[in-house]
mmCIF file of C-alpha atoms in Angstrom:
data_model
loop_
_atom_site.group_PDB
_atom_site.id
_atom_site.type_symbol
_atom_site.label_atom_id
_atom_site.label_comp_id
_atom_site.label_asym_id
_atom_site.label_seq_id
_atom_site.Cartn_x
_atom_site.Cartn_y
_atom_site.Cartn_z
ATOM 1 C CA MET A 108 75.820 134.540 121.750
ATOM 2 C CA ASN A 109 79.093 133.724 123.978
ATOM 3 C CA ARG A 110 82.054 134.522 121.677
ATOM 4 C CA PRO A 111 85.264 132.740 122.158
ATOM 5 C CA ALA A 112 87.953 134.496 124.501
ATOM 6 C CA LEU A 113 90.719 134.403 121.636
ATOM 7 C CA THR A 114 93.456 136.572 121.420
ATOM 8 C CA ARG A 115 95.919 137.900 118.232
ATOM 9 C CA ARG A 116 99.416 137.651 119.299
ATOM 10 C CA THR A 117 99.982 141.401 118.519
ATOM 11 C CA MET A 118 103.393 142.571 119.583
ATOM 12 C CA THR A 119 104.604 145.780 120.938
ATOM 13 C CA TYR A 120 107.706 146.724 122.418
ATOM 14 C CA THR A 121 108.976 148.036 125.995
ATOM 15 C CA SER A 122 112.591 149.361 126.089
ATOM 16 C CA THR A 123 114.953 148.189 128.624
ATOM 17 C CA ALA A 124 118.482 148.984 129.072
ATOM 18 C CA SER A 125 119.511 146.117 127.010
ATOM 19 C CA SER A 126 116.843 145.031 124.751
ATOM 20 C CA SER A 127 113.337 145.349 123.510
ATOM 21 C CA VAL A 128 111.180 142.769 125.324
ATOM 22 C CA PRO A 129 107.900 141.994 123.483
ATOM 23 C CA THR A 130 104.835 141.915 125.179
ATOM 24 C CA VAL A 131 101.435 140.407 123.974
ATOM 25 C CA GLN A 132 98.385 142.837 123.449
ATOM 26 C CA PRO A 133 95.115 141.448 122.567
ATOM 27 C CA THR A 134 92.912 143.205 119.957
ATOM 28 C CA GLU A 135 89.489 143.800 121.402
ATOM 29 C CA ASN A 136 87.741 144.361 118.275
ATOM 30 C CA ARG A 137 84.556 142.402 118.244
ATOM 31 C CA LEU A 138 84.797 142.609 114.335
ATOM 32 C CA LYS A 139 88.015 141.604 112.917
ATOM 33 C CA LEU A 140 89.335 142.239 109.405
ATOM 34 C CA GLY A 141 91.927 140.857 107.338
ATOM 35 C CA VAL A 142 93.241 141.538 103.631
ATOM 36 C CA PHE A 143 93.771 138.625 101.296
ATOM 37 C CA ALA A 144 95.987 137.908 98.387
ATOM 38 C CA ILE A 145 97.962 141.312 98.020
ATOM 39 C CA ASN A 146 100.916 138.746 97.010
ATOM 40 C CA GLY A 147 98.928 137.900 93.807
ATOM 41 C CA GLY A 148 95.379 139.233 93.400
ATOM 42 C CA ALA A 149 92.232 137.276 93.961
ATOM 43 C CA ALA A 150 90.105 138.018 90.846
ATOM 44 C CA PHE A 151 89.918 136.314 87.575
ATOM 45 C CA THR A 152 89.581 139.001 85.030
ATOM 46 C CA ASN A 153 90.959 140.770 82.147
ATOM 47 C CA HIS A 154 89.868 144.373 83.411
ATOM 48 C CA PRO A 155 92.222 146.834 83.242
ATOM 49 C CA ASP A 156 91.972 147.590 87.012
ATOM 50 C CA ARG A 157 93.328 143.983 87.851
ATOM 51 C CA PHE A 158 95.633 144.078 90.566
ATOM 52 C CA VAL A 159 99.499 143.887 89.622
ATOM 53 C CA PRO A 160 101.245 142.168 92.638
ATOM 54 C CA THR A 161 104.542 144.261 92.743
ATOM 55 C CA TRP A 162 106.732 144.715 95.782
ATOM 56 C CA GLU A 163 106.093 148.243 95.826
ATOM 57 C CA ASN A 164 102.029 147.609 95.821
ATOM 58 C CA ASN A 165 102.457 145.185 98.502
ATOM 59 C CA LEU A 166 104.573 147.420 100.537
ATOM 60 C CA ARG A 167 102.230 150.362 100.331
ATOM 61 C CA ILE A 168 99.149 148.327 100.996
ATOM 62 C CA ALA A 169 100.567 146.372 103.857
ATOM 63 C CA GLN A 170 101.501 149.434 105.759
ATOM 64 C CA GLN A 171 98.260 151.035 105.034
ATOM 65 C CA ALA A 172 96.414 148.000 106.379
ATOM 66 C CA ASP A 173 98.890 148.192 109.576
ATOM 67 C CA ARG A 174 98.098 151.761 110.127
ATOM 68 C CA LEU A 175 94.459 151.324 110.186
ATOM 69 C CA GLY A 176 94.511 148.331 112.668
ATOM 70 C CA ILE A 177 93.584 145.590 110.382
ATOM 71 C CA GLU A 178 94.425 142.589 112.174
ATOM 72 C CA LYS A 179 95.515 140.160 109.501
ATOM 73 C CA LEU A 180 97.358 139.932 105.977
ATOM 74 C CA VAL A 181 96.832 136.677 104.597
ATOM 75 C CA SER A 182 98.684 135.687 101.475
ATOM 76 C CA ALA A 183 97.500 133.218 98.614
ATOM 77 C CA SER A 184 99.594 130.471 97.411
ATOM 78 C CA ARG A 185 100.012 128.951 93.739
ATOM 79 C CA TRP A 186 102.940 127.051 92.392
ATOM 80 C CA LYS A 187 101.499 126.333 89.152
ATOM 81 C CA PRO A 188 98.959 128.680 86.958
ATOM 82 C CA PHE A 189 95.588 127.737 85.965
ATOM 83 C CA HIS A 190 94.514 127.794 82.304
ATOM 84 C CA LYS A 191 97.996 127.879 80.611
ATOM 85 C CA ASP A 192 101.714 128.515 81.245
ATOM 86 C CA GLY A 193 102.266 132.290 81.776
ATOM 87 C CA HIS A 194 98.660 132.732 83.140
ATOM 88 C CA TYR A 195 98.637 135.778 85.729
ATOM 89 C CA SER A 196 97.111 133.205 88.189
ATOM 90 C CA GLY A 197 100.707 132.013 88.820
ATOM 91 C CA ASP A 198 102.303 135.340 89.502
ATOM 92 C CA LEU A 199 102.120 135.322 93.410
ATOM 93 C CA PHE A 200 104.960 135.683 95.673
ATOM 94 C CA GLU A 201 105.969 132.530 97.590
ATOM 95 C CA THR A 202 104.377 133.161 100.885
ATOM 96 C CA PHE A 203 107.198 132.583 103.462
ATOM 97 C CA THR A 204 109.714 134.869 101.749
ATOM 98 C CA TRP A 205 106.660 137.377 101.209
ATOM 99 C CA ALA A 206 105.628 137.171 104.895
ATOM 100 C CA ALA A 207 109.328 137.796 106.170
ATOM 101 C CA ALA A 208 109.520 140.956 103.838
ATOM 102 C CA VAL A 209 106.058 142.125 105.017
ATOM 103 C CA ALA A 210 106.811 141.461 108.644
ATOM 104 C CA ALA A 211 110.081 143.709 108.466
ATOM 105 C CA VAL A 212 108.107 146.989 107.108
ATOM 106 C CA THR A 213 105.067 146.534 109.520
ATOM 107 C CA GLU A 214 104.517 146.792 113.259
ATOM 108 C CA HIS A 215 101.463 145.302 114.393
ATOM 109 C CA ILE A 216 99.412 143.493 111.910
ATOM 110 C CA GLU A 217 99.684 139.604 111.783
ATOM 111 C CA VAL A 218 101.409 138.307 108.821
ATOM 112 C CA VAL A 219 99.796 134.755 107.327
ATOM 113 C CA SER A 220 101.400 132.549 104.779
ATOM 114 C CA THR A 221 99.170 130.135 102.796
ATOM 115 C CA VAL A 222 100.780 126.826 102.969
ATOM 116 C CA HIS A 223 99.923 123.736 101.078
ATOM 117 C CA LEU A 224 100.809 120.945 103.331
ATOM 118 C CA ALA A 225 101.263 118.352 100.611
ATOM 119 C CA THR A 226 104.043 120.085 98.889
ATOM 120 C CA VAL A 227 105.569 121.697 101.936
ATOM 121 C CA HIS A 228 107.414 119.442 104.350
ATOM 122 C CA PRO A 229 106.503 120.190 108.065
ATOM 123 C CA ILE A 230 110.502 120.555 108.948
ATOM 124 C CA ILE A 231 110.978 123.156 106.233
ATOM 125 C CA ALA A 232 107.624 124.992 107.285
ATOM 126 C CA ALA A 233 108.626 125.008 110.919
ATOM 127 C CA LYS A 234 111.906 126.639 110.164
ATOM 128 C CA SER A 235 110.542 129.060 107.813
ATOM 129 C CA ALA A 236 107.807 129.844 110.411
ATOM 130 C CA ALA A 237 110.455 130.399 113.183
ATOM 131 C CA THR A 238 112.232 132.884 111.181
ATOM 132 C CA VAL A 239 109.182 135.020 110.309
ATOM 133 C CA ASP A 240 108.002 134.778 113.816
ATOM 134 C CA LEU A 241 111.438 136.164 115.037
ATOM 135 C CA ILE A 242 111.604 138.754 112.337
ATOM 136 C CA SER A 243 107.858 139.811 113.407
ATOM 137 C CA GLY A 244 108.245 139.735 117.068
ATOM 138 C CA GLY A 245 105.456 136.928 117.091
ATOM 139 C CA ARG A 246 103.155 137.945 114.558
ATOM 140 C CA PHE A 247 103.074 134.971 112.156
ATOM 141 C CA GLY A 248 100.389 132.561 111.173
ATOM 142 C CA MET A 249 99.787 129.862 108.643
ATOM 143 C CA ASN A 250 96.806 129.479 106.630
ATOM 144 C CA LEU A 251 96.628 125.426 105.991
ATOM 145 C CA VAL A 252 95.580 124.312 102.421
ATOM 146 C CA CYS A 253 95.391 120.317 102.309
ATOM 147 C CA GLY A 254 95.412 120.245 98.523
ATOM 148 C CA TRP A 255 92.941 120.020 95.794
ATOM 149 C CA TYR A 256 95.119 120.826 92.569
ATOM 150 C CA ARG A 257 96.179 117.941 91.056
ATOM 151 C CA ALA A 258 98.421 119.159 88.268
ATOM 152 C CA GLU A 259 100.475 121.295 91.081
ATOM 153 C CA MET A 260 100.734 118.254 93.023
ATOM 154 C CA GLU A 261 102.011 116.183 90.157
ATOM 155 C CA MET A 262 104.518 119.136 89.198
ATOM 156 C CA PHE A 263 106.257 118.131 92.470
ATOM 157 C CA GLY A 264 106.077 114.598 91.539
ATOM 158 C CA THR A 265 103.474 113.607 94.067
ATOM 159 C CA ALA A 266 100.048 111.813 93.490
ATOM 160 C CA MET A 267 97.038 113.321 94.799
ATOM 161 C CA PRO A 268 95.555 111.570 97.541
ATOM 162 C CA GLY A 269 92.049 110.881 98.059
ATOM 163 C CA HIS A 270 89.845 113.633 100.089
ATOM 164 C CA ASP A 271 89.986 112.078 103.383
ATOM 165 C CA ASP A 272 93.603 110.919 103.197
ATOM 166 C CA ARG A 273 94.556 114.602 102.575
ATOM 167 C CA TYR A 274 93.159 115.357 105.821
ATOM 168 C CA SER A 275 94.735 112.505 107.511
ATOM 169 C CA LEU A 276 98.115 113.838 106.026
ATOM 170 C CA ALA A 277 97.429 117.107 107.320
ATOM 171 C CA ASP A 278 96.595 115.787 110.859
ATOM 172 C CA GLU A 279 100.161 114.254 110.771
ATOM 173 C CA TRP A 280 101.611 117.387 109.444
ATOM 174 C CA VAL A 281 100.413 119.496 112.179
ATOM 175 C CA GLU A 282 101.221 117.311 114.658
ATOM 176 C CA ILE A 283 104.933 117.160 113.600
ATOM 177 C CA PHE A 284 104.735 120.749 113.246
ATOM 178 C CA ASN A 285 103.617 121.376 116.842
ATOM 179 C CA ARG A 286 106.221 119.197 118.194
ATOM 180 C CA LEU A 287 108.885 120.986 116.115
ATOM 181 C CA TRP A 288 107.694 124.208 117.358
ATOM 182 C CA SER A 289 107.606 123.328 121.009
ATOM 183 C CA ASP A 290 110.080 120.463 121.744
ATOM 184 C CA PRO A 291 113.926 121.335 121.652
ATOM 185 C CA ARG A 292 114.900 117.915 121.383
ATOM 186 C CA SER A 293 114.997 115.909 118.183
ATOM 187 C CA PHE A 294 112.515 112.948 117.743
ATOM 188 C CA ASP A 295 111.769 110.147 115.452
ATOM 189 C CA TYR A 296 108.122 110.148 113.845
ATOM 190 C CA ASP A 297 106.626 106.971 112.196
ATOM 191 C CA GLY A 298 103.279 107.780 110.542
ATOM 192 C CA THR A 299 101.151 106.952 107.714
ATOM 193 C CA PHE A 300 102.484 109.532 105.732
ATOM 194 C CA TYR A 301 105.684 110.905 107.340
ATOM 195 C CA GLN A 302 108.633 108.644 108.789
ATOM 196 C CA LEU A 303 111.321 110.775 110.342
ATOM 197 C CA LYS A 304 114.741 110.271 112.223
ATOM 198 C CA GLY A 305 115.956 112.711 114.488
ATOM 199 C CA ALA A 306 113.610 115.562 113.457
ATOM 200 C CA ILE A 307 114.582 118.971 114.653
ATOM 201 C CA ALA A 308 113.851 122.782 113.761
ATOM 202 C CA GLN A 309 116.373 125.436 114.784
ATOM 203 C CA PRO A 310 116.073 128.420 115.615
ATOM 204 C CA HIS A 311 113.007 128.299 117.879
ATOM 205 C CA ALA A 312 110.818 131.513 118.432
ATOM 206 C CA PRO A 313 110.111 132.247 122.075
ATOM 207 C CA PHE A 314 106.454 132.911 121.026
ATOM 208 C CA PRO A 315 103.447 130.746 121.289
ATOM 209 C CA ARG A 316 102.739 128.567 118.250
ATOM 210 C CA PRO A 317 101.613 130.657 114.903
ATOM 211 C CA THR A 318 97.865 131.084 114.686
ATOM 212 C CA LEU A 319 96.472 128.290 112.397
ATOM 213 C CA LEU A 320 93.690 128.947 109.661
ATOM 214 C CA ASN A 321 91.746 126.688 107.551
ATOM 215 C CA ALA A 322 88.755 127.007 105.209
ATOM 216 C CA GLY A 323 87.675 123.325 104.543
ATOM 217 C CA GLY A 324 84.296 123.093 103.671
ATOM 218 C CA SER A 325 83.590 119.338 103.647
ATOM 219 C CA GLU A 326 82.531 117.565 106.985
ATOM 220 C CA ARG A 327 86.358 115.854 106.975
ATOM 221 C CA GLY A 328 87.334 119.508 106.534
ATOM 222 C CA ARG A 329 85.439 121.104 109.101
ATOM 223 C CA ALA A 330 86.777 118.144 111.583
ATOM 224 C CA PHE A 331 90.256 119.203 110.780
ATOM 225 C CA ALA A 332 89.604 122.750 111.470
ATOM 226 C CA ALA A 333 87.936 122.367 114.892
ATOM 227 C CA LYS A 334 90.631 119.815 115.699
ATOM 228 C CA ASN A 335 93.800 121.549 114.701
ATOM 229 C CA CYS A 336 93.184 125.318 113.852
ATOM 230 C CA ASP A 337 92.492 128.716 115.663
ATOM 231 C CA ILE A 338 90.403 130.050 112.718
ATOM 232 C CA ALA A 339 88.006 128.512 110.647
ATOM 233 C CA PHE A 340 86.585 129.872 107.700
ATOM 234 C CA VAL A 341 82.843 129.262 107.072
ATOM 235 C CA VAL A 342 81.583 128.761 103.616
ATOM 236 C CA PRO A 343 77.890 129.811 103.466
ATOM 237 C CA GLN A 344 75.624 127.412 102.106
ATOM 238 C CA ASP A 345 72.874 129.910 102.259
ATOM 239 C CA PRO A 346 73.782 133.830 102.195
ATOM 240 C CA ARG A 347 71.071 134.859 104.956
ATOM 241 C CA PRO A 348 72.540 135.694 108.260
ATOM 242 C CA GLU A 349 70.094 133.405 110.080
ATOM 243 C CA ALA A 350 71.529 130.334 108.031
ATOM 244 C CA ILE A 351 75.327 131.534 108.432
ATOM 245 C CA ARG A 352 74.599 131.900 112.284
ATOM 246 C CA ARG A 353 73.497 127.901 112.230
ATOM 247 C CA GLN A 354 77.002 127.209 110.347
ATOM 248 C CA VAL A 355 78.911 129.363 112.876
ATOM 249 C CA GLU A 356 77.409 127.707 115.676
ATOM 250 C CA GLU A 357 77.989 124.288 114.486
ATOM 251 C CA TYR A 358 81.785 125.025 114.003
ATOM 252 C CA ARG A 359 81.962 126.292 117.763
ATOM 253 C CA ARG A 360 80.079 123.421 119.093
ATOM 254 C CA GLN A 361 82.431 121.106 117.295
ATOM 255 C CA ALA A 362 85.312 122.508 118.510
ATOM 256 C CA ARG A 363 84.208 122.854 122.040
ATOM 257 C CA ASP A 364 82.269 119.499 122.784
ATOM 258 C CA ILE A 365 84.705 117.359 120.815
ATOM 259 C CA HIS A 366 88.214 119.228 121.376
ATOM 260 C CA GLY A 367 87.510 121.205 124.272
ATOM 261 C CA LYS A 368 88.574 124.594 122.702
ATOM 262 C CA GLU A 369 87.390 127.687 121.278
ATOM 263 C CA ILE A 370 87.790 128.777 117.808
ATOM 264 C CA GLU A 371 87.243 131.807 115.655
ATOM 265 C CA VAL A 372 84.954 131.661 112.657
ATOM 266 C CA TRP A 373 85.839 133.963 109.745
ATOM 267 C CA MET A 374 84.209 134.484 106.080
ATOM 268 C CA SER A 375 86.083 135.340 103.142
ATOM 269 C CA CYS A 376 84.810 138.424 101.059
ATOM 270 C CA TYR A 377 85.104 140.348 97.924
ATOM 271 C CA VAL A 378 84.505 144.261 98.191
ATOM 272 C CA VAL A 379 83.111 146.129 95.494
ATOM 273 C CA GLN A 380 82.101 149.763 97.055
ATOM 274 C CA ARG A 381 80.665 152.712 95.165
ATOM 275 C CA ASP A 382 78.728 155.780 95.659
ATOM 276 C CA THR A 383 75.467 153.592 95.247
ATOM 277 C CA ARG A 384 74.444 149.749 95.047
ATOM 278 C CA GLU A 385 73.549 150.254 91.297
ATOM 279 C CA GLN A 386 76.974 151.692 90.468
ATOM 280 C CA ALA A 387 78.506 148.958 92.693
ATOM 281 C CA ASP A 388 76.741 146.234 90.593
ATOM 282 C CA ALA A 389 77.506 147.612 87.303
ATOM 283 C CA TYR A 390 81.321 147.601 88.380
ATOM 284 C CA VAL A 391 81.426 143.855 89.218
ATOM 285 C CA GLN A 392 79.259 143.022 86.369
ATOM 286 C CA ASP A 393 81.814 144.685 84.102
ATOM 287 C CA TYR A 394 84.967 143.081 85.602
ATOM 288 C CA VAL A 395 83.252 139.517 86.090
ATOM 289 C CA VAL A 396 81.258 139.363 82.821
ATOM 290 C CA ASN A 397 82.061 141.812 80.241
ATOM 291 C CA GLN A 398 85.951 141.611 80.814
ATOM 292 C CA GLY A 399 86.108 138.393 82.591
ATOM 293 C CA ASP A 400 88.476 135.572 82.204
ATOM 294 C CA ALA A 401 86.443 132.786 81.271
ATOM 295 C CA GLU A 402 89.031 130.152 80.511
ATOM 296 C CA GLY A 403 90.737 131.011 84.017
ATOM 297 C CA VAL A 404 87.469 130.524 85.893
ATOM 298 C CA ASP A 405 86.946 127.049 83.946
ATOM 299 C CA SER A 406 90.193 126.079 84.646
ATOM 300 C CA PHE A 407 89.664 126.698 88.378
ATOM 301 C CA MET A 408 86.385 125.298 88.510
ATOM 302 C CA ALA A 409 87.624 121.781 86.787
ATOM 303 C CA ASN A 410 90.396 121.528 89.395
ATOM 304 C CA ASN A 411 88.705 122.841 92.440
ATOM 305 C CA VAL A 412 84.882 121.912 91.968
ATOM 306 C CA GLY A 413 85.268 118.159 90.875
ATOM 307 C CA ASN A 414 81.334 117.707 91.293
ATOM 308 C CA ALA A 415 80.292 120.982 89.707
ATOM 309 C CA GLU A 416 78.668 119.081 86.509
ATOM 310 C CA THR A 417 76.247 117.520 89.147
ATOM 311 C CA TRP A 418 74.938 120.943 90.245
ATOM 312 C CA PRO A 419 71.929 122.825 88.986
ATOM 313 C CA PRO A 420 72.866 125.406 86.378
ATOM 314 C CA GLU A 421 72.140 128.506 88.651
ATOM 315 C CA VAL A 422 74.416 127.131 91.318
ATOM 316 C CA VAL A 423 77.130 126.676 88.952
ATOM 317 C CA GLN A 424 76.614 130.324 87.667
ATOM 318 C CA HIS A 425 76.530 131.603 90.940
ATOM 319 C CA VAL A 426 79.961 129.832 92.126
ATOM 320 C CA ARG A 427 81.624 130.886 88.813
ATOM 321 C CA PHE A 428 80.616 134.629 89.324
ATOM 322 C CA ALA A 429 82.105 134.451 92.977
ATOM 323 C CA VAL A 430 85.277 133.038 91.726
ATOM 324 C CA ALA A 431 85.806 135.443 89.071
ATOM 325 C CA ALA A 432 84.866 138.487 91.522
ATOM 326 C CA GLY A 433 87.309 137.428 94.244
ATOM 327 C CA TYR A 434 88.151 133.539 94.567
ATOM 328 C CA GLY A 435 84.764 132.404 95.535
ATOM 329 C CA GLY A 436 84.095 134.830 98.222
ATOM 330 C CA TYR A 437 80.968 136.290 99.859
ATOM 331 C CA PRO A 438 79.842 139.788 98.021
ATOM 332 C CA LEU A 439 80.078 142.885 100.004
ATOM 333 C CA VAL A 440 78.883 144.853 97.115
ATOM 334 C CA GLY A 441 77.151 148.326 97.311
ATOM 335 C CA SER A 442 77.562 151.692 99.137
ATOM 336 C CA ALA A 443 79.578 152.186 102.336
ATOM 337 C CA GLU A 444 76.314 151.956 103.911
ATOM 338 C CA ASP A 445 75.256 148.883 102.377
ATOM 339 C CA ILE A 446 78.720 147.179 103.072
ATOM 340 C CA ALA A 447 78.786 148.299 107.020
ATOM 341 C CA GLU A 448 75.194 147.128 107.473
ATOM 342 C CA LYS A 449 75.915 143.806 105.924
ATOM 343 C CA LEU A 450 79.063 143.291 107.975
ATOM 344 C CA SER A 451 77.021 144.192 111.203
ATOM 345 C CA ALA A 452 74.610 141.704 110.474
ATOM 346 C CA LEU A 453 77.134 139.056 109.942
ATOM 347 C CA SER A 454 78.783 139.876 112.932
ATOM 348 C CA ASP A 455 75.520 139.748 115.087
ATOM 349 C CA ALA A 456 75.102 136.072 113.006
ATOM 350 C CA GLY A 457 78.239 135.114 115.135
ATOM 351 C CA VAL A 458 81.191 135.697 112.528
ATOM 352 C CA ASP A 459 84.306 136.852 114.313
ATOM 353 C CA GLY A 460 86.197 138.223 111.195
ATOM 354 C CA PHE A 461 86.100 139.104 107.368
ATOM 355 C CA LEU A 462 89.120 138.433 105.086
ATOM 356 C CA MET A 463 88.634 140.996 102.267
ATOM 357 C CA SER A 464 89.874 141.263 98.757
ATOM 358 C CA TRP A 465 89.488 144.024 96.039
ATOM 359 C CA LEU A 466 90.241 144.277 92.466
ATOM 360 C CA ASP A 467 91.873 147.414 93.122
ATOM 361 C CA TYR A 468 93.264 147.069 96.745
ATOM 362 C CA GLU A 469 94.719 150.358 97.178
ATOM 363 C CA GLY A 470 91.694 152.398 96.020
ATOM 364 C CA GLY A 471 89.352 149.903 97.559
ATOM 365 C CA LEU A 472 91.069 149.698 100.947
ATOM 366 C CA THR A 473 91.227 153.586 100.848
ATOM 367 C CA ALA A 474 87.547 154.035 100.340
ATOM 368 C CA PHE A 475 86.782 151.446 102.933
ATOM 369 C CA SER A 476 88.810 153.097 105.406
ATOM 370 C CA GLN A 477 87.181 156.566 104.999
ATOM 371 C CA SER A 478 83.564 155.636 104.769
ATOM 372 C CA VAL A 479 83.012 151.901 106.135
ATOM 373 C CA LEU A 480 85.466 151.659 108.951
ATOM 374 C CA PRO A 481 84.046 154.757 110.607
ATOM 375 C CA GLN A 482 80.525 153.283 110.646
ATOM 376 C CA LEU A 483 81.888 149.939 112.379
ATOM 377 C CA GLU A 484 83.328 152.157 114.817
ATOM 378 C CA GLN A 485 80.454 153.889 115.657
ATOM 379 C CA ALA A 486 78.547 150.827 115.769
ATOM 380 C CA GLY A 487 81.015 149.557 118.604
ATOM 381 C CA LEU A 488 82.112 146.877 116.483
ATOM 382 C CA ARG A 489 85.789 148.323 116.029
ATOM 383 C CA ALA A 490 88.188 150.451 117.790
ATOM 384 C CA PRO A 491 89.418 153.685 115.951
ATOM 385 C CA GLY A 492 92.813 152.460 113.867
ATOM 386 C CA ARG A 493 95.800 152.488 115.963
ATOM 387 C CA GLN A 494 94.352 153.271 119.334
ATOM 388 C CA GLN A 495 93.549 149.826 119.651
ATOM 389 C CA PHE A 496 97.512 148.946 120.141
#
């Protein structure tokens, strides 16, 4: 399969007499990796190992991922908790503030803010993004969410548009953001959702537009990602690699044939690694079922999966399990050999990158780096650690 010739905006610095000049260094890893949601955690559980998002934890994990050569740190975003006031699902660091802090203490990794387009105005986003991009030296990206949590939108005094209208709003949002990023002159904009007079965002960052990510799974969502984004997340309809290959190829075809561009295709995954598959299965069963947060999952499902009541019971059970285990991600569960084998098979199916979460991020990332990464390097899927920089 021909893969898109995309590069990550990783920055190194060449000293001169008067300044440090950023130069772009592409990562050549065939299989790219990211860490998701250390600003809040990704599992719905009452297990004692559930991640607590302190700044000290974020600092250690961000710097560890940076040293390992992980390509991306992607935040989650939540303005209103699920289930009830005070629920831990609302305890997420705000994503632009978090990105600026992480950018200041890392050197190579791309830092990605998740942005809810219906609640964050594109002018605010453009100024915030330029600020983080200047702090990071061009290592900033945005994960665009077009909105699905009605109570969150209503909290901001905004009615939730219909499904397709949310993506139409997002099209305008990206159009405005792109112009604010590239045009030093103020401009007017007269759209269906935005009417702007003299719009401008300063300061300007001297780097290409931040990488844009999107995980829309509907036909309209896939069209939005193919048109506007650099990375799309495939939501597997069938877990077999050959079925995922068909989804990946359709994403690439849509971006290439309709919009004349290449796009990377990633997957979101939760990782549970133990010495044996049986031990890993037992651990995930414990934190998802035995000590699970059924009320939190119920609230998430009610708000995010509006037609779940029409699904067969076994499909509902599968989705609920994945949501509790790691925000609906694909399972990477088993021994180091099991996980490396599955990643290799999915890479062969055309998936460019994997955004990973753990219940215990520090322990999980350490184990992954010690026993999975060496296998991926030996297979020629990744370069060893910082040597790629």
